[in-house]
PDB file of C-alpha atoms in Angstrom:
ATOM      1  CA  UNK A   1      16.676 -24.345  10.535  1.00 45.00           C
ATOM      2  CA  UNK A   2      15.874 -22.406   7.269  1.00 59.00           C
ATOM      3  CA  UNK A   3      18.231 -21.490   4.432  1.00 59.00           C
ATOM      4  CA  UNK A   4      17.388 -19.255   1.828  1.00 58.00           C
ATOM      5  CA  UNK A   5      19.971 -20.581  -0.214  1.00 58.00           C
ATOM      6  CA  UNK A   6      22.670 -19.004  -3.037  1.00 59.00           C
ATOM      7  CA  UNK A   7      20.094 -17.438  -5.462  1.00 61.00           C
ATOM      8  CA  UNK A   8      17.162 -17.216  -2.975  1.00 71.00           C
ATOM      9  CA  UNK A   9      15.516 -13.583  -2.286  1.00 78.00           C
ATOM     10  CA  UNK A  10      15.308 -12.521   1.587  1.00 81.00           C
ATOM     11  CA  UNK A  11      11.610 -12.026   1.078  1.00 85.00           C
ATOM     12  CA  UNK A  12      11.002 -16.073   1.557  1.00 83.00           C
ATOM     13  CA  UNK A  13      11.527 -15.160   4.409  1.00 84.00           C
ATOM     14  CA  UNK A  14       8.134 -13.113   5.123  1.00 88.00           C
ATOM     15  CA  UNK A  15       6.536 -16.936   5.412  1.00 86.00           C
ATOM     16  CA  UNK A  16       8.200 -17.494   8.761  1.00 89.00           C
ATOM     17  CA  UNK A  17       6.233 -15.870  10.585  1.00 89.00           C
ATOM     18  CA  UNK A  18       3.156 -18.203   9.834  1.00 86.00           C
ATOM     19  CA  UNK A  19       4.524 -21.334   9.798  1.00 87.00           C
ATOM     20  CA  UNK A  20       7.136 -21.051  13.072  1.00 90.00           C
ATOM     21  CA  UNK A  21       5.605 -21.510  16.843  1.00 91.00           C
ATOM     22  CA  UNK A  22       5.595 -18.093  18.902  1.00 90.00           C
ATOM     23  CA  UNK A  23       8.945 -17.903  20.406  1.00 91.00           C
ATOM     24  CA  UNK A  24      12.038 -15.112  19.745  1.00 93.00           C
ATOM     25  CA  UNK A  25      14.125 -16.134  17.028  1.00 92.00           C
ATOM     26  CA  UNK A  26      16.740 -14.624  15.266  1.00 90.00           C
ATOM     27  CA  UNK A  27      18.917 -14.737  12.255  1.00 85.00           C
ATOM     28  CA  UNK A  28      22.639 -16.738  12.580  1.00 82.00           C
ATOM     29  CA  UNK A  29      23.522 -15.973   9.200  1.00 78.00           C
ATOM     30  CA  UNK A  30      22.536 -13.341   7.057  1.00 75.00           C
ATOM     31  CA  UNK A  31      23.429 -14.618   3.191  1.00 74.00           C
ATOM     32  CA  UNK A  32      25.594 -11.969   1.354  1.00 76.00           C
ATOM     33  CA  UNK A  33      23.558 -11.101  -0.905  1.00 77.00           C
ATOM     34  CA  UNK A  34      21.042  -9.511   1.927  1.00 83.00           C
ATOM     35  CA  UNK A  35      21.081  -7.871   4.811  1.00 88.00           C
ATOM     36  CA  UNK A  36      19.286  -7.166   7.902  1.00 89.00           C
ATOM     37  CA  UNK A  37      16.759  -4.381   6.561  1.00 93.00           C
ATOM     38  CA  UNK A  38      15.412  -6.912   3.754  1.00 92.00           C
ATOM     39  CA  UNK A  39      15.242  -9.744   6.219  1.00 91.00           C
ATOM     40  CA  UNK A  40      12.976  -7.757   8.514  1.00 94.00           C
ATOM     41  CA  UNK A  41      11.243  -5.952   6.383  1.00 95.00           C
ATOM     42  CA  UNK A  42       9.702  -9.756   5.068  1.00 93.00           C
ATOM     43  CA  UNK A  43       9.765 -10.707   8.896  1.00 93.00           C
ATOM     44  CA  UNK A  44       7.362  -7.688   9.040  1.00 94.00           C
ATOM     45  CA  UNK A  45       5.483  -8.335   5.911  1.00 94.00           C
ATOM     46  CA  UNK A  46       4.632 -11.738   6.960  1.00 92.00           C
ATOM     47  CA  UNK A  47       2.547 -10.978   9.632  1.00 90.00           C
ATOM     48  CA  UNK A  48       0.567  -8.964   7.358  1.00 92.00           C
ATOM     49  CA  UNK A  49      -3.277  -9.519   7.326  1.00 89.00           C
ATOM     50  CA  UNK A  50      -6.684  -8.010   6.002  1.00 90.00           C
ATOM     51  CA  UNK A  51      -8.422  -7.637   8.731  1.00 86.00           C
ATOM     52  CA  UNK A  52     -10.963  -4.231   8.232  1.00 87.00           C
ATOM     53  CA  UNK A  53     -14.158  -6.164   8.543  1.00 87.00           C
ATOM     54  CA  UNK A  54     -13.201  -9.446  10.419  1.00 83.00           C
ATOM     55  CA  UNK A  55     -14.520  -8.753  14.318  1.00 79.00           C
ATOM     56  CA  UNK A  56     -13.571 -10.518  17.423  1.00 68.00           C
ATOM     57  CA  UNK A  57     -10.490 -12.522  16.441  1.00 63.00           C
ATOM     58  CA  UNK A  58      -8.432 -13.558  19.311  1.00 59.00           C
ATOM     59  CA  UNK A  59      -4.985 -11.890  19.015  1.00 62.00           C
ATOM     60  CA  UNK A  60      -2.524 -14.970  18.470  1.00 69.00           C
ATOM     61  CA  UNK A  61       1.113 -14.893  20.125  1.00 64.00           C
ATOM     62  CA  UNK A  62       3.201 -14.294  17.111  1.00 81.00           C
ATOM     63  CA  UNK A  63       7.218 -15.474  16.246  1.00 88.00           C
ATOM     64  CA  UNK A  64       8.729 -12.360  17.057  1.00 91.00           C
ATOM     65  CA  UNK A  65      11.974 -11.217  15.196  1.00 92.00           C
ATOM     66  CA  UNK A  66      15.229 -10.041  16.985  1.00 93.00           C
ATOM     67  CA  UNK A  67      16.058  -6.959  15.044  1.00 92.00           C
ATOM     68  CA  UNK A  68      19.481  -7.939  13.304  1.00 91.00           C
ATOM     69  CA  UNK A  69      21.922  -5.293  13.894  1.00 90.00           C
ATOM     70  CA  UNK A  70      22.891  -3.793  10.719  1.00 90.00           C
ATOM     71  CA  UNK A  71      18.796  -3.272  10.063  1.00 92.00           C
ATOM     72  CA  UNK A  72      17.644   0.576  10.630  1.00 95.00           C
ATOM     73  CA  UNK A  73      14.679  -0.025  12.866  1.00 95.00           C
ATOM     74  CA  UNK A  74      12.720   2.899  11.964  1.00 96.00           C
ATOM     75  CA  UNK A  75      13.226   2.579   8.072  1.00 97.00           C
ATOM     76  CA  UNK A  76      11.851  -0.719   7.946  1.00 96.00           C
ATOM     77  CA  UNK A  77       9.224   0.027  10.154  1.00 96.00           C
ATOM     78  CA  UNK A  78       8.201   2.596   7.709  1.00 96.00           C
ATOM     79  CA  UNK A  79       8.769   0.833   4.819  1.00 96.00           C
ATOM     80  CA  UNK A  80       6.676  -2.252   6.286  1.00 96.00           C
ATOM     81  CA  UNK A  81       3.707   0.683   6.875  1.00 96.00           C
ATOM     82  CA  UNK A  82       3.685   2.245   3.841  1.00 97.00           C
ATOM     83  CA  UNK A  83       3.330  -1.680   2.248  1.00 96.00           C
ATOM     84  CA  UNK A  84       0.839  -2.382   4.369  1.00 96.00           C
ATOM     85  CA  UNK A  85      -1.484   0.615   3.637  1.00 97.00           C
ATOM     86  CA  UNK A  86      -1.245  -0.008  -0.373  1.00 96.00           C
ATOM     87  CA  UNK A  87      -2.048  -3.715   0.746  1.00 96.00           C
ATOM     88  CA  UNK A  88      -4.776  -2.791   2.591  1.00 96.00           C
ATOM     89  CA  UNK A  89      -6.268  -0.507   0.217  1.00 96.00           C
ATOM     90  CA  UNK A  90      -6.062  -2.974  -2.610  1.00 94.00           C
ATOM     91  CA  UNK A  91      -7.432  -5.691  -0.782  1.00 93.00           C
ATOM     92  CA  UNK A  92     -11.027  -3.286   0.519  1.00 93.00           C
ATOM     93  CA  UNK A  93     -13.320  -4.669  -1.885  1.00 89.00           C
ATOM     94  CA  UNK A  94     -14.608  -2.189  -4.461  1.00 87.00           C
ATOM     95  CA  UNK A  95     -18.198  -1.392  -2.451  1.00 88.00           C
ATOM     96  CA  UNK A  96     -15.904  -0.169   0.398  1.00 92.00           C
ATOM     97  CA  UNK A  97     -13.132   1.271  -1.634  1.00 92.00           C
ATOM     98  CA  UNK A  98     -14.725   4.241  -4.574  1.00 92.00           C
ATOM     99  CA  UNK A  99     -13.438   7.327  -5.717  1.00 93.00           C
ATOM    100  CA  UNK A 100     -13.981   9.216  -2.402  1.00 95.00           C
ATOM    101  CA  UNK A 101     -12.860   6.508  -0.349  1.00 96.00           C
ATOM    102  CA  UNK A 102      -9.372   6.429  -2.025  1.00 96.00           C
ATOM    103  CA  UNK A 103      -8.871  10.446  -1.824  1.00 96.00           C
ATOM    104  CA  UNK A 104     -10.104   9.976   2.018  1.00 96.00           C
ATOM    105  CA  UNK A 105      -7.037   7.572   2.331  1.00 96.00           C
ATOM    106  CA  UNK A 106      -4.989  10.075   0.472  1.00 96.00           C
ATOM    107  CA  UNK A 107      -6.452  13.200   2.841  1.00 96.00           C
ATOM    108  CA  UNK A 108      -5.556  11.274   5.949  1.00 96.00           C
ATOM    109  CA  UNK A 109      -2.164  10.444   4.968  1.00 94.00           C
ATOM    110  CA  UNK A 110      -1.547  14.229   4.265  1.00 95.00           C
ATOM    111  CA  UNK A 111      -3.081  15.272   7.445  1.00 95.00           C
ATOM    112  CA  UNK A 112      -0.640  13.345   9.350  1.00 94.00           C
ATOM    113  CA  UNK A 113       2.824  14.503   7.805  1.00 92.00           C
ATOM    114  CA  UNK A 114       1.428  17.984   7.119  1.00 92.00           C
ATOM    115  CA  UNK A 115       0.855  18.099   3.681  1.00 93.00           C
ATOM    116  CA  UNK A 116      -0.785  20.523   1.516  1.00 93.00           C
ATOM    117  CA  UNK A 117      -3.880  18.953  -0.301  1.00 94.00           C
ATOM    118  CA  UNK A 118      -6.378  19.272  -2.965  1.00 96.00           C
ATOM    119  CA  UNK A 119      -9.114  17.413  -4.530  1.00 97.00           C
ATOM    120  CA  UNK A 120     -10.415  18.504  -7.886  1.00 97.00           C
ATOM    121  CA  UNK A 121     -14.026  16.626  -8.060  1.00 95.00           C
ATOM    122  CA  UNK A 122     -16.457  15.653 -10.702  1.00 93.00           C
ATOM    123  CA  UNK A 123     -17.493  18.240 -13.538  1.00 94.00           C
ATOM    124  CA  UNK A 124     -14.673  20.513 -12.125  1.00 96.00           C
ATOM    125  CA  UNK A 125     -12.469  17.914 -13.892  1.00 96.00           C
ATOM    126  CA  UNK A 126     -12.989  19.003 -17.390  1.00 97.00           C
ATOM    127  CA  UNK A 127     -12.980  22.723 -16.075  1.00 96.00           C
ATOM    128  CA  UNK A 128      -9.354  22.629 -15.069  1.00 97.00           C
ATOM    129  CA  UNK A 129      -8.479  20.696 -17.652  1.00 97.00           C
ATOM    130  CA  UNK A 130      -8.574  16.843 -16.841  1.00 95.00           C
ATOM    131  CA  UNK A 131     -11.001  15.688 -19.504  1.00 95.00           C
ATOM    132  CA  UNK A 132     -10.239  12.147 -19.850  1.00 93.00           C
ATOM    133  CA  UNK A 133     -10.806  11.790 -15.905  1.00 92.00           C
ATOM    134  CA  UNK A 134     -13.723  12.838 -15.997  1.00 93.00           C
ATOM    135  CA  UNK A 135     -14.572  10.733 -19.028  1.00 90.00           C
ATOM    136  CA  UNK A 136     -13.473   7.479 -17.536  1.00 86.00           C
ATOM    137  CA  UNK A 137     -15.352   8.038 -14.341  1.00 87.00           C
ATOM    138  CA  UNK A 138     -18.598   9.453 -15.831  1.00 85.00           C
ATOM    139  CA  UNK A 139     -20.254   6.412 -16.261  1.00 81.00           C
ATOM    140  CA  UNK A 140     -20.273   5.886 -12.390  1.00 84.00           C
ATOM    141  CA  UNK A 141     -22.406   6.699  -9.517  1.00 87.00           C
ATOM    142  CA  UNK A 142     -19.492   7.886  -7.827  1.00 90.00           C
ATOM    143  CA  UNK A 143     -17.570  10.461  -8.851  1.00 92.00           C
ATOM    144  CA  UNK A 144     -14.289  10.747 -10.177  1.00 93.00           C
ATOM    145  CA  UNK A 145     -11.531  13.013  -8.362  1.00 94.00           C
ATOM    146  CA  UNK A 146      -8.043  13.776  -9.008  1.00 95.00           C
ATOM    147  CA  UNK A 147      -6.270  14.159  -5.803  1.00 95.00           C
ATOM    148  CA  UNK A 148      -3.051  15.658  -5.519  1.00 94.00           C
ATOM    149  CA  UNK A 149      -0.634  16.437  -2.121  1.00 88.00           C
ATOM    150  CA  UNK A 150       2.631  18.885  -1.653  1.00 91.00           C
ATOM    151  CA  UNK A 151       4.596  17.401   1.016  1.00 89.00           C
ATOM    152  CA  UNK A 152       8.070  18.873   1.867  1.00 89.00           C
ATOM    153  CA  UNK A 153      10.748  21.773   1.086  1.00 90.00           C
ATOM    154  CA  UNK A 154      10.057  23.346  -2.144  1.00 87.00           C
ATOM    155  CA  UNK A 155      13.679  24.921  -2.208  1.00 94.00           C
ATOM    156  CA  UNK A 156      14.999  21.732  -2.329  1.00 93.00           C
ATOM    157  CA  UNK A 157      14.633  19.018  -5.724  1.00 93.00           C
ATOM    158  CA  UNK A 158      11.130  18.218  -6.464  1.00 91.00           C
ATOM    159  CA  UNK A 159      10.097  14.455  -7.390  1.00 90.00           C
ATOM    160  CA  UNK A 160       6.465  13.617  -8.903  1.00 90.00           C
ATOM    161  CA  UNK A 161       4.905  10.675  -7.905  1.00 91.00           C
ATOM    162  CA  UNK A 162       1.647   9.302 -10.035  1.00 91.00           C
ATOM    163  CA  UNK A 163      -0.664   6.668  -9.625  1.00 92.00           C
ATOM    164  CA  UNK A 164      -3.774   5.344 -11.600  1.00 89.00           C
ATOM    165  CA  UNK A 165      -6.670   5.109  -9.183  1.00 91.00           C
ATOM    166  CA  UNK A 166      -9.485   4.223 -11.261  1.00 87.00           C
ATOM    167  CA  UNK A 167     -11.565   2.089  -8.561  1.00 87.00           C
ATOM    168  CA  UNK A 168     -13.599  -0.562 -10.234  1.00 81.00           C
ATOM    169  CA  UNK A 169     -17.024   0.072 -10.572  1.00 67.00           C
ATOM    170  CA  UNK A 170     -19.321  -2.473 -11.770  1.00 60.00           C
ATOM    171  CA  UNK A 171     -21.927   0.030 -12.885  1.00 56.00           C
ATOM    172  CA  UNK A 172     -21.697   2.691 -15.633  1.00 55.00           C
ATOM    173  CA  UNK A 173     -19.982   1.375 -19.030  1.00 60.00           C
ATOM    174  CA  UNK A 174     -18.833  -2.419 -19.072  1.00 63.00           C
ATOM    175  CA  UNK A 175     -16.210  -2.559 -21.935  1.00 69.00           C
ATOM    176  CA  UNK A 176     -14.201  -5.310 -20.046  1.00 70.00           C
ATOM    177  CA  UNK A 177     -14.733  -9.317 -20.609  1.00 76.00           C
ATOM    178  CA  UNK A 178     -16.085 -10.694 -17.657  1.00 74.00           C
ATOM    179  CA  UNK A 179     -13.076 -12.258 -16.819  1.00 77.00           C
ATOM    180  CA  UNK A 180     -11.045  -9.989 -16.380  1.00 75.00           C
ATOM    181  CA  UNK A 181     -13.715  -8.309 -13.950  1.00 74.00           C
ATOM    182  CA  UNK A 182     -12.098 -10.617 -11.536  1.00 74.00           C
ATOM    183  CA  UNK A 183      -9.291  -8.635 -10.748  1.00 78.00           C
ATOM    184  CA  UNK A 184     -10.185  -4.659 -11.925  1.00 80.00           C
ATOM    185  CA  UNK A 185     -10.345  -3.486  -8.099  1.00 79.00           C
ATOM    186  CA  UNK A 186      -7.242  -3.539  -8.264  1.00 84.00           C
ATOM    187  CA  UNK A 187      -6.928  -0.919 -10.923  1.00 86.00           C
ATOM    188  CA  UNK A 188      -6.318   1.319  -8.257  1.00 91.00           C
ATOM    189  CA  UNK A 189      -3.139  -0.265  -6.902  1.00 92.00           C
ATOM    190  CA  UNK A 190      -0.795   2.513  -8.678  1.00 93.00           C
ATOM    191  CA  UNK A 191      -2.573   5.051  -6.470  1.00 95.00           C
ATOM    192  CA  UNK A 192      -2.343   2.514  -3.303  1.00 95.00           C
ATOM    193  CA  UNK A 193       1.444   2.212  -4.612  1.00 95.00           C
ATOM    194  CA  UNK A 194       2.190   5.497  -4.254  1.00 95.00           C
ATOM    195  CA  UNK A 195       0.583   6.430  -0.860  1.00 95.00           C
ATOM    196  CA  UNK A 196       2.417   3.688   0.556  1.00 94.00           C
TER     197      UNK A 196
END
């Protein structure tokens, strides 16, 4: 038995999946104040896992959800994806995951839903006007791009998103406190945010 409780957010849900033997289970009650998409959407997200550079794990036999039936299979499934990909591009570690890394993420995920896409790299920056990109990524090895994609009917209502993908870089200028070093990979999670 687990309750979530009056005040209790679906999403405590998303530890289930660890901690319950591999079986089928299913939801009795669904609280009010959720419903079926946000209880398998955490279902989903807990059997999230970073596993790029982890070889030969045996695949374990999982708790496996039955899909409650006010939940819109393929929207959570989506949502669940997209999650995962900005999870998974946080969590690369920052050798693994620089400027052209990122925009190679970006170039697949256009690829596959038919996107237009650009990349405007480097010194080309300050040429079309994107100086301060090109200032904060001078300093690196590596560099800096602003990638943009066009994805849909342009008759119809357009909607920006942006995200900050400034991918750490332990060379170049150190203006941080080493400290906070600890977590400045994941300057680039607006950018991860937004391609999920």
């Amino acid at each position: 038995m687990f309750g979530l409780g009056a005040d209790e957010d679906a999403f405590a849900c998303a530890a289930l999946p660890s901690l319950l033997p591999a079986g089928l289970y299913r939801f009795a009650l669904v609280p009010q104040s959720t419903n079926g998409n946000r209880l398998a959407l955490a279902w989903a997200l807990g059997h999230y896992s970073f596993s790029r550079f982890k070889s030969g794990d045996a695949v374990k036999p999982r708790a496996v959800l039955a899909w409650p039936a006010d939940a819109d299979r393929g929207q959570v499934l989506r949502m669940a994806r997209g999650m995962m990909l900005a999870r998974d591009l946080v969590n690369t570690p920052a050798n693994a995951m620089g400027p052209q890394e990122l925009a190679g993420a970006a170039a697949s995920l256009a690829h596959e839903h038919g996107a237009l896409f650009n990349v405007i790299e480097g010194r080309a920056l300050v040429e079309n006007n994107f100086p301060m990109i090109w200032a904060v990524g001078a300093g690196s090895s590596r560099a800096p791009r602003l990638v943009e994609f066009t994805w849909g009917d342009r008759s119809k209502p357009q909607v920006t998103l942006v995200g900050k993908g400034v991918c750490f870089d332990s060379g170049g200028l150190d203006i941080k406190s080493s400290s906070a070093m600890l977590t400045m990979k994941k300057d680039m999670g607006g950018a991860a945010a937004v391609l999920g």
